[in-house]
Tab-separated table of C-alpha atoms in Angstrom:
chain	number	residue	atom	x	y	z
A	1	UNK	CA	0.185	-0.083	0.064
A	2	UNK	CA	1.019	3.540	-0.544
A	3	UNK	CA	2.114	5.646	2.260
A	4	UNK	CA	0.421	8.985	2.782
A	5	UNK	CA	3.306	10.768	1.416
A	6	UNK	CA	3.293	8.885	-1.882
A	7	UNK	CA	-0.403	9.154	-2.124
A	8	UNK	CA	-0.125	12.946	-1.914
A	9	UNK	CA	2.698	12.765	-4.864
A	10	UNK	CA	0.133	11.119	-7.178
A	11	UNK	CA	-1.383	13.921	-9.489
A	12	UNK	CA	-5.298	13.387	-10.206
A	13	UNK	CA	-7.303	10.551	-9.031
A	14	UNK	CA	-6.374	6.725	-9.099
A	15	UNK	CA	-7.663	4.967	-12.156
A	16	UNK	CA	-10.869	3.462	-11.259
A	17	UNK	CA	-9.996	-0.069	-12.337
A	18	UNK	CA	-6.896	0.161	-9.858
A	19	UNK	CA	-8.903	1.447	-7.048
A	20	UNK	CA	-11.187	-1.489	-7.484
A	21	UNK	CA	-8.445	-3.819	-7.515
A	22	UNK	CA	-6.787	-2.087	-4.224
A	23	UNK	CA	-10.446	-2.316	-2.782
A	24	UNK	CA	-10.640	-6.195	-3.379
A	25	UNK	CA	-7.116	-7.072	-2.239
A	26	UNK	CA	-7.373	-5.179	0.958
A	27	UNK	CA	-10.726	-6.573	1.927
A	28	UNK	CA	-9.724	-10.293	0.750
A	29	UNK	CA	-6.326	-9.861	2.680
A	30	UNK	CA	-7.952	-8.658	5.896
A	31	UNK	CA	-10.517	-11.342	5.939
A	32	UNK	CA	-8.242	-14.016	5.133
A	33	UNK	CA	-5.532	-12.896	7.503
A	34	UNK	CA	-8.148	-12.827	10.333
A	35	UNK	CA	-9.307	-15.803	9.501
A	36	UNK	CA	-5.898	-17.993	9.347
A	37	UNK	CA	-4.705	-16.375	12.422
A	38	UNK	CA	-7.456	-17.141	14.915
A	39	UNK	CA	-5.920	-14.725	17.168
A	40	UNK	CA	-8.534	-12.418	19.215
A	41	UNK	CA	-6.503	-9.526	19.394
A	42	UNK	CA	-5.972	-9.625	15.549
A	43	UNK	CA	-9.982	-9.991	15.348
A	44	UNK	CA	-10.354	-7.001	18.004
A	45	UNK	CA	-7.915	-4.712	15.866
A	46	UNK	CA	-9.990	-5.112	12.727
A	47	UNK	CA	-13.284	-4.344	14.736
A	48	UNK	CA	-11.714	-1.223	15.819
A	49	UNK	CA	-10.258	-0.263	12.178
A	50	UNK	CA	-12.239	2.694	11.867
A	51	UNK	CA	-11.560	3.790	15.409
A	52	UNK	CA	-7.785	3.521	14.845
A	53	UNK	CA	-7.470	4.293	11.103
A	54	UNK	CA	-10.205	7.074	10.709
A	55	UNK	CA	-13.425	6.804	8.645
A	56	UNK	CA	-11.804	8.584	5.625
A	57	UNK	CA	-9.030	6.231	5.171
A	58	UNK	CA	-11.502	3.023	5.224
A	59	UNK	CA	-14.062	5.122	2.882
A	60	UNK	CA	-10.833	5.646	0.718
A	61	UNK	CA	-10.843	1.958	0.344
A	62	UNK	CA	-13.906	0.753	0.168
A	63	UNK	CA	-16.942	3.326	-0.132
A	64	UNK	CA	-17.087	3.131	-3.721
A	65	UNK	CA	-17.250	-0.378	-4.193
A	66	UNK	CA	-20.541	-2.093	-5.266
A	67	UNK	CA	-22.632	-3.649	-2.538
A	68	UNK	CA	-22.185	-7.049	-4.162
A	69	UNK	CA	-18.778	-7.480	-3.273
A	70	UNK	CA	-16.387	-8.416	-0.363
A	71	UNK	CA	-15.060	-4.474	-0.044
A	72	UNK	CA	-18.626	-3.361	-0.436
A	73	UNK	CA	-20.151	-5.344	2.147
A	74	UNK	CA	-17.241	-4.650	4.988
A	75	UNK	CA	-17.721	-0.790	3.996
A	76	UNK	CA	-21.425	-1.372	4.784
A	77	UNK	CA	-20.877	-3.035	8.128
A	78	UNK	CA	-18.088	-0.647	9.122
A	79	UNK	CA	-20.366	2.382	8.550
A	80	UNK	CA	-23.273	0.456	10.577
A	81	UNK	CA	-20.744	-0.037	13.371
A	82	UNK	CA	-19.528	3.620	13.375
A	83	UNK	CA	-23.215	4.876	13.527
A	84	UNK	CA	-23.792	2.643	16.567
A	85	UNK	CA	-20.640	3.527	18.173
A	86	UNK	CA	-21.197	7.378	17.928
A	87	UNK	CA	-25.039	7.717	18.543
A	88	UNK	CA	-25.618	4.341	20.482
A	89	UNK	CA	-28.634	6.182	22.578
A	90	UNK	CA	-30.538	6.845	19.261
A	91	UNK	CA	-29.768	3.504	17.912
A	92	UNK	CA	-30.899	1.698	21.130
A	93	UNK	CA	-34.321	3.834	21.027
A	94	UNK	CA	-35.089	2.989	17.599
A	95	UNK	CA	-34.029	-0.799	18.065
A	96	UNK	CA	-36.718	-0.586	20.786
A	97	UNK	CA	-39.384	0.936	18.884
A	98	UNK	CA	-38.835	-1.404	15.739
A	99	UNK	CA	-38.138	-5.099	17.233
A	100	UNK	CA	-41.672	-6.163	17.794
A	101	UNK	CA	-42.833	-4.908	14.145
A	102	UNK	CA	-39.787	-5.708	12.267
A	103	UNK	CA	-39.774	-8.516	9.977
A	104	UNK	CA	-36.938	-10.475	11.634
A	105	UNK	CA	-36.760	-12.909	14.649
A	106	UNK	CA	-35.187	-10.770	17.527
A	107	UNK	CA	-32.433	-13.932	17.918
A	108	UNK	CA	-31.095	-13.158	14.550
A	109	UNK	CA	-30.628	-9.372	15.459
A	110	UNK	CA	-29.360	-10.392	18.790
A	111	UNK	CA	-29.937	-7.837	20.759
A	112	UNK	CA	-31.220	-8.136	24.285
A	113	UNK	CA	-34.515	-6.646	25.195
A	114	UNK	CA	-34.818	-3.962	25.852
A	115	UNK	CA	-31.667	-2.721	24.509
A	116	UNK	CA	-29.350	-0.056	26.174
A	117	UNK	CA	-26.506	1.971	24.205
A	118	UNK	CA	-23.847	-0.560	25.718
A	119	UNK	CA	-26.073	-3.489	24.470
A	120	UNK	CA	-25.949	-2.228	20.861
A	121	UNK	CA	-22.520	-1.545	20.966
A	122	UNK	CA	-21.936	-4.922	22.025
A	123	UNK	CA	-23.925	-6.447	19.142
A	124	UNK	CA	-22.303	-4.199	16.623
A	125	UNK	CA	-19.041	-5.214	17.855
A	126	UNK	CA	-19.916	-8.923	18.003
A	127	UNK	CA	-21.543	-8.958	14.148
A	128	UNK	CA	-18.341	-7.306	12.991
A	129	UNK	CA	-16.110	-9.921	14.750
A	130	UNK	CA	-18.235	-12.684	13.195
A	131	UNK	CA	-16.823	-11.160	9.729
A	132	UNK	CA	-13.323	-11.985	10.682
A	133	UNK	CA	-13.873	-15.326	13.204
A	134	UNK	CA	-17.206	-16.555	12.588
A	135	UNK	CA	-19.469	-17.519	9.759
A	136	UNK	CA	-19.269	-14.392	7.306
A	137	UNK	CA	-22.844	-15.055	5.962
A	138	UNK	CA	-24.180	-15.187	9.260
A	139	UNK	CA	-22.448	-12.268	10.228
A	140	UNK	CA	-23.931	-10.360	7.042
A	141	UNK	CA	-27.456	-11.751	7.917
A	142	UNK	CA	-27.163	-10.341	11.186
A	143	UNK	CA	-26.069	-7.040	10.087
A	144	UNK	CA	-29.167	-7.224	7.872
A	145	UNK	CA	-31.578	-7.865	10.285
A	146	UNK	CA	-30.356	-5.181	12.483
A	147	UNK	CA	-30.623	-2.617	9.707
A	148	UNK	CA	-34.370	-4.036	9.360
A	149	UNK	CA	-35.061	-3.344	12.919
A	150	UNK	CA	-33.514	0.091	13.071
A	151	UNK	CA	-35.301	1.048	9.875
A	152	UNK	CA	-38.631	0.040	11.312
A	153	UNK	CA	-37.860	1.854	14.690
A	154	UNK	CA	-36.745	4.990	12.389
A	155	UNK	CA	-40.218	4.947	10.310
A	156	UNK	CA	-42.239	4.563	13.846
A	157	UNK	CA	-39.990	7.456	15.218
A	158	UNK	CA	-40.778	9.643	12.044
A	159	UNK	CA	-44.453	8.952	12.703
A	160	UNK	CA	-44.395	10.508	16.117
A	161	UNK	CA	-42.220	13.715	15.189
A	162	UNK	CA	-44.073	14.464	11.894
A	163	UNK	CA	-46.851	16.766	13.826
A	164	UNK	CA	-43.741	18.524	15.495
A	165	UNK	CA	-40.921	18.858	12.358
A	166	UNK	CA	-42.199	17.418	9.225
A	167	UNK	CA	-38.800	18.067	7.286
A	168	UNK	CA	-37.018	16.181	10.066
A	169	UNK	CA	-39.832	13.428	9.909
A	170	UNK	CA	-39.340	13.156	6.016
A	171	UNK	CA	-35.264	12.950	6.482
A	172	UNK	CA	-35.785	10.073	8.937
A	173	UNK	CA	-38.240	8.307	6.694
A	174	UNK	CA	-35.413	8.517	4.055
A	175	UNK	CA	-33.030	7.321	6.384
A	176	UNK	CA	-35.278	4.103	7.153
A	177	UNK	CA	-35.359	3.092	3.550
A	178	UNK	CA	-31.739	3.626	3.147
A	179	UNK	CA	-31.205	1.119	5.956
A	180	UNK	CA	-33.753	-1.331	4.343
A	181	UNK	CA	-31.707	-0.958	1.275
A	182	UNK	CA	-28.477	-1.661	3.322
A	183	UNK	CA	-30.240	-4.766	4.948
A	184	UNK	CA	-31.229	-6.160	1.266
A	185	UNK	CA	-27.635	-5.479	0.014
A	186	UNK	CA	-26.030	-7.126	3.142
A	187	UNK	CA	-28.398	-10.261	2.804
A	188	UNK	CA	-27.559	-10.591	-0.890
A	189	UNK	CA	-23.971	-10.288	-0.282
A	190	UNK	CA	-24.541	-13.047	2.420
A	191	UNK	CA	-26.074	-15.403	-0.273
A	192	UNK	CA	-23.096	-14.679	-2.462
A	193	UNK	CA	-20.623	-15.650	0.268
A	194	UNK	CA	-22.567	-18.860	0.712
A	195	UNK	CA	-22.181	-19.510	-3.272
A	196	UNK	CA	-18.484	-18.672	-3.000
A	197	UNK	CA	-19.033	-15.747	-5.316
A	198	UNK	CA	-18.389	-12.603	-2.967
A	199	UNK	CA	-14.983	-11.372	-4.146
């Protein structure tokens, strides 16, 4: 990989083909290395990747990757974890609002009922850990289920605030739709992984 100084010396943007190759290579290397090592410290470091390296660094590697690729799926999982890490109270509130109505079994999403901020943080870490030390397809499905519950909770929350702030309610409804799309993408990626077609 290029050092930050070397990257700054390159004029213009990186060729899209090279960017895609870098995304796939780094994602596969990270997942393969973690699975081969069976070292809990390696898994813990990878779960904290965004905290240690910064969201911009991870975005530079994977944010432009399609959802049906390993780097695209990893990007979505890291963004979800980062949202939970930064705003666990809101996530826990939306989870509580959505769990009874969301079309997923609670055991799949894996959050205790009723969840608090620390509970949703722990689940986000556990789901991401599953990518590196468990069944990656199950981790993707759990993340998808978690998104579906949060989407349902956000939709209910939008209904509650609509009379007070219609613009904010509209943004929340769009956010809920985005979470459903992310859930679908993660679930599709899980199927691709099982078919040995997620690269």
